[in-house]
PDB file of C-alpha atoms in Angstrom:
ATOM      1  CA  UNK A  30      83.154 104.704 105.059  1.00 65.00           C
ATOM      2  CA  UNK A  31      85.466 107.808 105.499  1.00 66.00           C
ATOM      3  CA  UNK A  32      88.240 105.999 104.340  1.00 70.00           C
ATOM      4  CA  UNK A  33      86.247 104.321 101.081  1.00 75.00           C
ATOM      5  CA  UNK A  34      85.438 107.525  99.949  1.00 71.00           C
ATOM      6  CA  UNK A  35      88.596 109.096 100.183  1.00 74.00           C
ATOM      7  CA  UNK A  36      90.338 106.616  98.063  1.00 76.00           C
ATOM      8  CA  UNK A  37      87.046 106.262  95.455  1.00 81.00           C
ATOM      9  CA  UNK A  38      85.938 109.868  94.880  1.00 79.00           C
ATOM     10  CA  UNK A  39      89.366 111.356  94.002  1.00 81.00           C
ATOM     11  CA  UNK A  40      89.349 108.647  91.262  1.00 85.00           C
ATOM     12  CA  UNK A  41      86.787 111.293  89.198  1.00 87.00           C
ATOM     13  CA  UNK A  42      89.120 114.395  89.541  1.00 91.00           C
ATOM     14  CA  UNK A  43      92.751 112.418  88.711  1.00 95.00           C
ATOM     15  CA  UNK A  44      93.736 113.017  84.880  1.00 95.00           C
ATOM     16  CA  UNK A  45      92.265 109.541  83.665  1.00 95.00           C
ATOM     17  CA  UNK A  46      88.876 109.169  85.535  1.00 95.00           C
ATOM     18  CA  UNK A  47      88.300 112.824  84.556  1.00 95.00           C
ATOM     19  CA  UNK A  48      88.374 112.145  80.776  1.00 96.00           C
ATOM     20  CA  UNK A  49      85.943 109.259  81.302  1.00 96.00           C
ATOM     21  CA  UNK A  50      83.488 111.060  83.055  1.00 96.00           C
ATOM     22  CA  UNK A  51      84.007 113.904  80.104  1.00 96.00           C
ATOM     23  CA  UNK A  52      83.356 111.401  77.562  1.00 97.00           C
ATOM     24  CA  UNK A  53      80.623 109.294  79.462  1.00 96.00           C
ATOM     25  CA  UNK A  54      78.820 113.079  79.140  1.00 96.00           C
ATOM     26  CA  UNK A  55      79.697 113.539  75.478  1.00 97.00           C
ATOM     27  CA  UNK A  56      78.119 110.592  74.709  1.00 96.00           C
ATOM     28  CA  UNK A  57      74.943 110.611  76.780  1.00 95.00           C
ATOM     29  CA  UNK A  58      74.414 114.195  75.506  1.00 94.00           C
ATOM     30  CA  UNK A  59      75.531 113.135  72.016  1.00 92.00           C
ATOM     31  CA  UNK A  60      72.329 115.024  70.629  1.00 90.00           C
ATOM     32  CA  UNK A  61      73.678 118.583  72.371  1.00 92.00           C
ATOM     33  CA  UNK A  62      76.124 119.264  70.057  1.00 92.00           C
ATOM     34  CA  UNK A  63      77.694 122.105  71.815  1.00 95.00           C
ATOM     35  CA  UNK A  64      77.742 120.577  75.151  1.00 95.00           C
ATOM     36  CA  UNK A  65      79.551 117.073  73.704  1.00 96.00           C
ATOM     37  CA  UNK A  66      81.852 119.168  72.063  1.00 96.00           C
ATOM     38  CA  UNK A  67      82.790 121.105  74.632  1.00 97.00           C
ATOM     39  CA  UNK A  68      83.193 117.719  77.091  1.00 97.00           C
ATOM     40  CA  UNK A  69      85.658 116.438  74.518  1.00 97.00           C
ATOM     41  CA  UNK A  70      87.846 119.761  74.105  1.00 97.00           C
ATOM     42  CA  UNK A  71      88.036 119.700  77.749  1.00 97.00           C
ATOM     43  CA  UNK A  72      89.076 115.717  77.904  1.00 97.00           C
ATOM     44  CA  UNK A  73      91.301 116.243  75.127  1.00 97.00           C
ATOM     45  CA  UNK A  74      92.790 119.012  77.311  1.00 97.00           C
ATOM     46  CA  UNK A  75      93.106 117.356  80.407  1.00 96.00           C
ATOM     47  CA  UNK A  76      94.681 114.321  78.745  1.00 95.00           C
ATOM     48  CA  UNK A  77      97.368 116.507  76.653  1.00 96.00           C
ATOM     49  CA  UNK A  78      98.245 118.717  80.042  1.00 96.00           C
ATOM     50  CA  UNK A  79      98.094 116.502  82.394  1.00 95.00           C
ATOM     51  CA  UNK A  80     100.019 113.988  80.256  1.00 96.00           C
ATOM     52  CA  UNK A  81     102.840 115.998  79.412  1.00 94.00           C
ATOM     53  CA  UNK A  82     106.128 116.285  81.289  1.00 97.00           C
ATOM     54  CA  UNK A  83     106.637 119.919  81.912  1.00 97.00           C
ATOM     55  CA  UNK A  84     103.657 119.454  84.450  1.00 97.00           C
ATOM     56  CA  UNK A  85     104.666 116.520  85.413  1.00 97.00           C
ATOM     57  CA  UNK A  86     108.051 116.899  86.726  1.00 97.00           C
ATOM     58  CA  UNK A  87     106.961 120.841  87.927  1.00 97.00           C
ATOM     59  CA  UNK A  88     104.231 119.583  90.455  1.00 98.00           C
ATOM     60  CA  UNK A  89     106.511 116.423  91.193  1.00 98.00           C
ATOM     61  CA  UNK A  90     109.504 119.241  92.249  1.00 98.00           C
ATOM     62  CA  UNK A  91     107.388 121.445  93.938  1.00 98.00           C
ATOM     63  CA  UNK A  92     106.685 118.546  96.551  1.00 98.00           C
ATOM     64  CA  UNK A  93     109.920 116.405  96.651  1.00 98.00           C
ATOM     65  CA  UNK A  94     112.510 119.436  96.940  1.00 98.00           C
ATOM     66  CA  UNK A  95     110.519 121.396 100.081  1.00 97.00           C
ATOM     67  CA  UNK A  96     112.641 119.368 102.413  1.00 97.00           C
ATOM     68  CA  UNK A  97     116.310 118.145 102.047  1.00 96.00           C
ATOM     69  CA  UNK A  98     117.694 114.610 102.302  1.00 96.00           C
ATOM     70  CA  UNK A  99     118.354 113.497 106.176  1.00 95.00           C
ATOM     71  CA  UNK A 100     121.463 115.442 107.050  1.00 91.00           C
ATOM     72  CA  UNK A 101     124.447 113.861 107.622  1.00 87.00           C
ATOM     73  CA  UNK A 102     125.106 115.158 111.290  1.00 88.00           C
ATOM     74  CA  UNK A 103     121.946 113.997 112.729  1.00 93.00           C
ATOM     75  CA  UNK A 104     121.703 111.383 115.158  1.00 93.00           C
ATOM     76  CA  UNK A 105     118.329 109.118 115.729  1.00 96.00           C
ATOM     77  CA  UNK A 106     116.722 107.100 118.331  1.00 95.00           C
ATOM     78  CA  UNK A 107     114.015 106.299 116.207  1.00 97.00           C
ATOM     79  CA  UNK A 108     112.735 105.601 112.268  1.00 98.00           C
ATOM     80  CA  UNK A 109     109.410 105.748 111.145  1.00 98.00           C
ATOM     81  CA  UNK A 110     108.664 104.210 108.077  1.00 98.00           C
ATOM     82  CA  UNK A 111     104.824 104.607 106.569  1.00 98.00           C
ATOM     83  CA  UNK A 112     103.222 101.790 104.516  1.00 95.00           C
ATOM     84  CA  UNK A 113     102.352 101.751 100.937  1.00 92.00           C
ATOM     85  CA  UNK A 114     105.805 100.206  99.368  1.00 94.00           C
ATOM     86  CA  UNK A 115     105.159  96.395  99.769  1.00 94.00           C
ATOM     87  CA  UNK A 116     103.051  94.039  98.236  1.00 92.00           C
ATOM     88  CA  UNK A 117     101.729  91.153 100.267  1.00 92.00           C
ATOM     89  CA  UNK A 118     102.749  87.185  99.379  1.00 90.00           C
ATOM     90  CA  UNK A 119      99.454  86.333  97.846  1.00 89.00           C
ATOM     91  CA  UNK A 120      99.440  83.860  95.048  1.00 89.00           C
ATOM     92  CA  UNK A 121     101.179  83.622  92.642  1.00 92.00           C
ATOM     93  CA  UNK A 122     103.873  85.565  94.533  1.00 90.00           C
ATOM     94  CA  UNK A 123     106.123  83.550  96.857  1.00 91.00           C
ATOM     95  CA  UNK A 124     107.076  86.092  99.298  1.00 91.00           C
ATOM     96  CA  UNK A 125     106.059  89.852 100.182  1.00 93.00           C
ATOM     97  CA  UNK A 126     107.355  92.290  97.362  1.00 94.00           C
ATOM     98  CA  UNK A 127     108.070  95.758  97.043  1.00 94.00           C
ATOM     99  CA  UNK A 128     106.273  97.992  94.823  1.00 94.00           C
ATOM    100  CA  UNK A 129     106.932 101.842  93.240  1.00 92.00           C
ATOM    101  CA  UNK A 130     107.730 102.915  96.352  1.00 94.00           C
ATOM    102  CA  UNK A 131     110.020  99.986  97.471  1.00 95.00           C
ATOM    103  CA  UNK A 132     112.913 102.437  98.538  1.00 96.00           C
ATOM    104  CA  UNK A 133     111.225 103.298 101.669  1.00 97.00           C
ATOM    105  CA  UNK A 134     112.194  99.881 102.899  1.00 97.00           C
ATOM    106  CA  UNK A 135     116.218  99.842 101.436  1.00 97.00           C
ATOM    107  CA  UNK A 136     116.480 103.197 102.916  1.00 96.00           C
ATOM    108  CA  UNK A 137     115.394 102.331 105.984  1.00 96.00           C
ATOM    109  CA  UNK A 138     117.479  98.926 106.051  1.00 96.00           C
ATOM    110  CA  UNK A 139     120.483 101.799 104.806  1.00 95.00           C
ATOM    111  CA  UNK A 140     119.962 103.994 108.014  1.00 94.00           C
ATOM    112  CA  UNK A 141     119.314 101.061 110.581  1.00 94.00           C
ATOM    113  CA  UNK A 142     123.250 100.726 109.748  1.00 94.00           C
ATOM    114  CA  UNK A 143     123.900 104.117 110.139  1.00 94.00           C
ATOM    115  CA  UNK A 144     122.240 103.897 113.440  1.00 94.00           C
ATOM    116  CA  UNK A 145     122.123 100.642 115.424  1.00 93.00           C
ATOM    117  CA  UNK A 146     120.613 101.216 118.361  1.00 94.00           C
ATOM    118  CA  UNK A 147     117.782 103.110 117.042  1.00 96.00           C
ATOM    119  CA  UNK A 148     114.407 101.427 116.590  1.00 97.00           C
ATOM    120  CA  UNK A 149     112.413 101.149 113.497  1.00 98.00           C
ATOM    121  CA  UNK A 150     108.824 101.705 113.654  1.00 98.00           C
ATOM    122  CA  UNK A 151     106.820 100.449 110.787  1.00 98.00           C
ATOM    123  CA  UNK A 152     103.681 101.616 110.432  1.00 97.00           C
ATOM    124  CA  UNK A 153     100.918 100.709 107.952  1.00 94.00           C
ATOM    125  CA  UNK A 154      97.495  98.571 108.634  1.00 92.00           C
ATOM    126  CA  UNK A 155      95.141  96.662 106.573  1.00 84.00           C
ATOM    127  CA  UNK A 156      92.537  98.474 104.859  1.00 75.00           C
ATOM    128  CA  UNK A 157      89.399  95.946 104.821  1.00 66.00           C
ATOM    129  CA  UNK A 158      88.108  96.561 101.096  1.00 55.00           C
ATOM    130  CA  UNK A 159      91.277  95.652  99.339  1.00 61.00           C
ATOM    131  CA  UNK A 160      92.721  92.124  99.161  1.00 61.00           C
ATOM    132  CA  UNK A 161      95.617  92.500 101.138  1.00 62.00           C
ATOM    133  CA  UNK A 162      95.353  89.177 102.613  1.00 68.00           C
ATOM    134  CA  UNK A 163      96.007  88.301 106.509  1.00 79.00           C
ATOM    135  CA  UNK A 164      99.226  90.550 106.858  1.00 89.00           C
ATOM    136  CA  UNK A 165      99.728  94.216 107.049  1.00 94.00           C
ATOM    137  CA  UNK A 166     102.053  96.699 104.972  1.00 95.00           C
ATOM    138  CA  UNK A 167     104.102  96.868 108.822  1.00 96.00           C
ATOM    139  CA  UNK A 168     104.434  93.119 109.005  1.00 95.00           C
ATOM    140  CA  UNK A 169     105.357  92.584 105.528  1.00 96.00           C
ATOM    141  CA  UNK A 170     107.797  95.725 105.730  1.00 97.00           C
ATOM    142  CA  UNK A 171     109.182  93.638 108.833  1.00 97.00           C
ATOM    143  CA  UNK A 172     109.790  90.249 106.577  1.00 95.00           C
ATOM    144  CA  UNK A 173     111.708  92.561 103.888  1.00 96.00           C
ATOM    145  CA  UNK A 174     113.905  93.979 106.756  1.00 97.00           C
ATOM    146  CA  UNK A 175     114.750  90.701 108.096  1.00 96.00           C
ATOM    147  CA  UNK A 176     115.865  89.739 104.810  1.00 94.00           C
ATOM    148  CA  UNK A 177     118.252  92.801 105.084  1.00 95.00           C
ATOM    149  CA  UNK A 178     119.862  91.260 108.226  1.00 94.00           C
ATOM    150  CA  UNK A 179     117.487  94.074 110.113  1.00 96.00           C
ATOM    151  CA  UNK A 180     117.217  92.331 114.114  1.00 95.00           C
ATOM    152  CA  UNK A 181     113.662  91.920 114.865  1.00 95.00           C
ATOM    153  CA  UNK A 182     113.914  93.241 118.090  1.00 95.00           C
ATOM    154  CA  UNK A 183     114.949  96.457 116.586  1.00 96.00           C
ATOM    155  CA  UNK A 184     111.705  96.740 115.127  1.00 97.00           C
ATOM    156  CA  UNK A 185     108.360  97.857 116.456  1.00 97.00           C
ATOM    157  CA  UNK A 186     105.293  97.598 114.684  1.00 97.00           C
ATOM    158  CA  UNK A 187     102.049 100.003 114.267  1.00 97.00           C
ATOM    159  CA  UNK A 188      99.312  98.030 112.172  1.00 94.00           C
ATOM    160  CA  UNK A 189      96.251 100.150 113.190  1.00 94.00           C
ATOM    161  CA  UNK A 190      96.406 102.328 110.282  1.00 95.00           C
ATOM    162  CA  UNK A 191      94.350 102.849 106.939  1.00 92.00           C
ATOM    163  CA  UNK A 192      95.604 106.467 105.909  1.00 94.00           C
ATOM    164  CA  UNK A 193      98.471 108.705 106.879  1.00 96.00           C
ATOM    165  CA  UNK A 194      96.488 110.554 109.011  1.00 96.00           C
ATOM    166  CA  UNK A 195      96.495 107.722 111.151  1.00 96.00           C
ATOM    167  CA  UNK A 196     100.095 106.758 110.675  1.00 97.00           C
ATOM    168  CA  UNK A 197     100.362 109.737 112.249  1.00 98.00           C
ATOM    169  CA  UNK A 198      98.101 109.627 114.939  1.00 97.00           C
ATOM    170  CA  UNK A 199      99.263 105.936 116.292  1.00 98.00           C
ATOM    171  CA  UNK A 200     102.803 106.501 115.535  1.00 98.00           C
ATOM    172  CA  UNK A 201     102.773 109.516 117.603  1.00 98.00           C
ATOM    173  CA  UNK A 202     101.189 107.738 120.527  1.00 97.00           C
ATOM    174  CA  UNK A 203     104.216 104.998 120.382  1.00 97.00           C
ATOM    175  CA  UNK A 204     106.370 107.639 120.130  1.00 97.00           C
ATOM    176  CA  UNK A 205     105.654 109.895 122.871  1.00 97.00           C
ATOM    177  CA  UNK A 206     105.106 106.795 124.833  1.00 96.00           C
ATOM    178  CA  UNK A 207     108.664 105.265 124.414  1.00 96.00           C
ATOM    179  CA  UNK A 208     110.402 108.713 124.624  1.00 95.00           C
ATOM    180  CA  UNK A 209     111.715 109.114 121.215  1.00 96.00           C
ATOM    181  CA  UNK A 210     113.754 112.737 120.685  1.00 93.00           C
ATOM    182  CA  UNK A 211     114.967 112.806 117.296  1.00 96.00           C
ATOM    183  CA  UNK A 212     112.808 110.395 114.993  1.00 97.00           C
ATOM    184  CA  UNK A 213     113.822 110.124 111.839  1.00 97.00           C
ATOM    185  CA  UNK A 214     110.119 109.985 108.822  1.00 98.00           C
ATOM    186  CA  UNK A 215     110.863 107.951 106.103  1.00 98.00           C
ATOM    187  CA  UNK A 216     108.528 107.746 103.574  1.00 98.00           C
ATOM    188  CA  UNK A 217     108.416 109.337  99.504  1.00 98.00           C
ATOM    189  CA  UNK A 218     109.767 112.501  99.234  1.00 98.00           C
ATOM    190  CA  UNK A 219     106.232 113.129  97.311  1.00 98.00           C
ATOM    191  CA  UNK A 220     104.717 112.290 100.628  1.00 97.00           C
ATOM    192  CA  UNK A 221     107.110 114.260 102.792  1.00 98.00           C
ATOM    193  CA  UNK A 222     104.823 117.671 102.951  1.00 98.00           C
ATOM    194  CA  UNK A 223     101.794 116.020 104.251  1.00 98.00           C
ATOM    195  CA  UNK A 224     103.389 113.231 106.549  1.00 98.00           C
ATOM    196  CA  UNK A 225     105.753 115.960 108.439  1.00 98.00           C
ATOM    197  CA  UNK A 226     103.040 117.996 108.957  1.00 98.00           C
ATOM    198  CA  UNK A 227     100.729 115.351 110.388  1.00 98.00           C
ATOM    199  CA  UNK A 228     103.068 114.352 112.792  1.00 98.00           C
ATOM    200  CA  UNK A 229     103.862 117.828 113.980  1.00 97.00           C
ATOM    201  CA  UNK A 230      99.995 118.329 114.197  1.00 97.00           C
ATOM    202  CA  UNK A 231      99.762 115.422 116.911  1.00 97.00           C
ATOM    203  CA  UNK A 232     102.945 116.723 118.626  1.00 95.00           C
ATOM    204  CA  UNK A 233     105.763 114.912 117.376  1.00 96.00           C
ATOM    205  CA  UNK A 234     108.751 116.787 116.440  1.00 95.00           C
ATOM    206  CA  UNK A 235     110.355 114.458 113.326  1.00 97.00           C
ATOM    207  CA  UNK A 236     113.016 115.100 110.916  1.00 97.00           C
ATOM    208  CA  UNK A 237     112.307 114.428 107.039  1.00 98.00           C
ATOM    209  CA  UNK A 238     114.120 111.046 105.822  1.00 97.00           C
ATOM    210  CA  UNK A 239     112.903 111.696 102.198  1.00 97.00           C
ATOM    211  CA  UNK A 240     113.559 108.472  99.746  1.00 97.00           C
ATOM    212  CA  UNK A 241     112.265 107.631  96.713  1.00 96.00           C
ATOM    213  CA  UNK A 242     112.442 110.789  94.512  1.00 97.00           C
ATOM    214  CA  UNK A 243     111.448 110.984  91.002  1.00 96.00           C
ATOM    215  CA  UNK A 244     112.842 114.262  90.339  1.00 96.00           C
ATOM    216  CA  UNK A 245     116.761 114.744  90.329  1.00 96.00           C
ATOM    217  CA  UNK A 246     118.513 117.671  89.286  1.00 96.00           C
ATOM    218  CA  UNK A 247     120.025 116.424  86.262  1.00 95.00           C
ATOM    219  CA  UNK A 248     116.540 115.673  85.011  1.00 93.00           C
ATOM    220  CA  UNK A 249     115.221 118.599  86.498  1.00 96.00           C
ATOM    221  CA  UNK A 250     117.267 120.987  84.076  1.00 95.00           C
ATOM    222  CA  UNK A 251     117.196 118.402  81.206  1.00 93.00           C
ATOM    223  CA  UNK A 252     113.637 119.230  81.144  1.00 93.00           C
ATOM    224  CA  UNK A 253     114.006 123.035  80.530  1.00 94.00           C
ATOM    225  CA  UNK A 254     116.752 122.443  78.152  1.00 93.00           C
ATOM    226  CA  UNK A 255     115.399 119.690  75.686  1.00 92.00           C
ATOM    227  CA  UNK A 256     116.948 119.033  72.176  1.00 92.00           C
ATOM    228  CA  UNK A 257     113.946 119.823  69.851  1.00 92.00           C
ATOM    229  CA  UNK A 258     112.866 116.023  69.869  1.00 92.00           C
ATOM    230  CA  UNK A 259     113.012 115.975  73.275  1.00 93.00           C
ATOM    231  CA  UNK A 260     110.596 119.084  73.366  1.00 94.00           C
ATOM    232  CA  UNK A 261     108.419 117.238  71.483  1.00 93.00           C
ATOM    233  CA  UNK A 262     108.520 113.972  73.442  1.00 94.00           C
ATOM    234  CA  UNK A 263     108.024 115.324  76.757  1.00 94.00           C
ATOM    235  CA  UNK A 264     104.553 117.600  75.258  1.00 94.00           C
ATOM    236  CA  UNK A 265     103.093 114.265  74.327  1.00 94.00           C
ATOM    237  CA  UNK A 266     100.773 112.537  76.664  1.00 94.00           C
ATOM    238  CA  UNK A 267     102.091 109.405  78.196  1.00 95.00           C
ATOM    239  CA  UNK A 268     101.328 107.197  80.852  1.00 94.00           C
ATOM    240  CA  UNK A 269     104.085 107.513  83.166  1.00 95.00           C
ATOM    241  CA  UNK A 270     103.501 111.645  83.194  1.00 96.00           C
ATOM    242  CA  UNK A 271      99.434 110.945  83.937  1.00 96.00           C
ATOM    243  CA  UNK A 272     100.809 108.679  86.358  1.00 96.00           C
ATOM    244  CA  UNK A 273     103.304 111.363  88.236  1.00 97.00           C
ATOM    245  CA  UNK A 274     100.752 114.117  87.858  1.00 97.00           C
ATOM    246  CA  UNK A 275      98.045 112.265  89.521  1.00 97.00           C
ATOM    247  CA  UNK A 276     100.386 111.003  92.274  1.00 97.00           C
ATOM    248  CA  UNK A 277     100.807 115.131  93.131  1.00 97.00           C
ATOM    249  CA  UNK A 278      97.455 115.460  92.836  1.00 97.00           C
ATOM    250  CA  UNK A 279      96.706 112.887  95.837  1.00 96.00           C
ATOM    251  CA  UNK A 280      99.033 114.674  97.598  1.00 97.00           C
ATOM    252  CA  UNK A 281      97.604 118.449  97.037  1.00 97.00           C
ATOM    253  CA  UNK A 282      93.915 116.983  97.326  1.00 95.00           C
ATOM    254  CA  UNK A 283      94.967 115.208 100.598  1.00 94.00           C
ATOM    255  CA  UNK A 284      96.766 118.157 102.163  1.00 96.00           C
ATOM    256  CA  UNK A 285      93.066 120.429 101.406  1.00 95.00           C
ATOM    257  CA  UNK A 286      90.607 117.609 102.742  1.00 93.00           C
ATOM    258  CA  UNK A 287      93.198 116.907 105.797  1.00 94.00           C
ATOM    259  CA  UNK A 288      92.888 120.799 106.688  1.00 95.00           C
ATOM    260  CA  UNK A 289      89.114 120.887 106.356  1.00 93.00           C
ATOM    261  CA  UNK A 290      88.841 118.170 108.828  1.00 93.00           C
ATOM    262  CA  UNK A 291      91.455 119.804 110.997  1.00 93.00           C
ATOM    263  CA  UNK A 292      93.847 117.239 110.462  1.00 94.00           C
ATOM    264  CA  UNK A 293      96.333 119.478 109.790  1.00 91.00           C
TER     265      UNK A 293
END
């Protein structure tokens, strides 16, 4: 039920669920004319600064830059990758695909190079209310890998696990069990923050593998320093800004419920 919740709930305080409840409440209070009116300034308000891309690409920064790419003079025994960048072969697919996040699995396939003999552990279970059908983000991570000439002995998998919290918690237990020292996290730069400190909660000492950013530093100071169209362009709501915005927001929201359960 925990794990319903958390992914259903938050779905009324993101950007675009927010509006709809604010609008619901404007028009089942149409006859309070104050009270609608003030629901729709508010929606209008959450949809114009929560869609633009000065927020955007400031909360996407302040999570992707707090750690730095993998360093170049590290050496690993081990790579964790977490779930959530494939997409199983249901029909009408015709094999397992990657998603947004796909570059979790290339970058991992890129360091398994860089380090043969260390194993990859791919972690990510099926979560029973979505249609997922009989695989699990690990195993289909493991068919992608293969497909990148990735041995499958090199390869363990974790498929116990419906949130990060418990990416954490079984990948820790393989971990410690197999004697890992320096394990390499791969997983979103977005998701760096909370993943690294999960696994340190449980007692696993990792080193960030960030991938998949969505805020360089050419577009970081192309923001600040827009041609007047492009001021105008990035204050107008769009999709892909709601989207970035409420991916931050998952990640802030997770890191406060995760600390009021002690998780971190």
């Amino acid at each position: 039920m925990f794990i319903f919740l958390s992914k259903f709930l938050p779905l009324f305080i993101y950007p675009v669920g927010l509006v709809c409840v604010l609008i619901l409440l404007a028009l089942l209070f149409w006859k309070r004319t104050r009270f609608a009116k003030f629901a729709l300034i508010v929606a209008f308000l959450t949809l114009f600064i929560g869609g633009n891309r000065y927020l955007a690409n400031t909360l996407a920064r302040s999570l992707e830059w707090q750690y730095p790419p993998l360093p170049d003079d590290v050496e690993l025994d081990a790579i964790v990758v977490l779930g959530g960048s494939t997409e199983p072969a249901l029909e009408p697919r015709q094999a397992t695909e990657i998603n947004a996040a796909g570059d979790r699995v290339i970058y991992a396939a890129m360091r398994s190079r860089e380090f043969p003999n260390a194993k990859i552990l791919l972690s990510g279970g099926d979560i029973q209310f979505l249609d997922q059908g009989s695989t699990t983000p690990a195993s289909d991570m493991a068919d992608l890998l293969k497909m990148m000439d990735v041995t499958e002995s090199a390869m363990i998998l974790q498929d116990r696990s419906q949130n990060t919290y418990e990416d954490a918690l079984f990948s820790c237990e393989i971990l410690k069990a197999e004697g890992f020292q320096n394990v390499g996290l791969v997983t979103s730069a977005m998701h760096i923050p909370r993943s690294v400190a999960l696994f340190e909660k449980q007692g696993c000492k990792v080193i960030a593998a960030p991938t998949d950013y969505s805020i360089t530093t050419a577009a970081w100071q192309k923001t600040w320093r827009p041609s007047p169209g492009e001021f105008v362009i990035n204050l107008v709501p769009s999709y892909s800004n709601l989207s970035q915005v409420t991916k931050c927001m998952k990640e802030y929201l997770g890191m406060f419920v995760y600390r009021l359960r002690g998780w971190l």
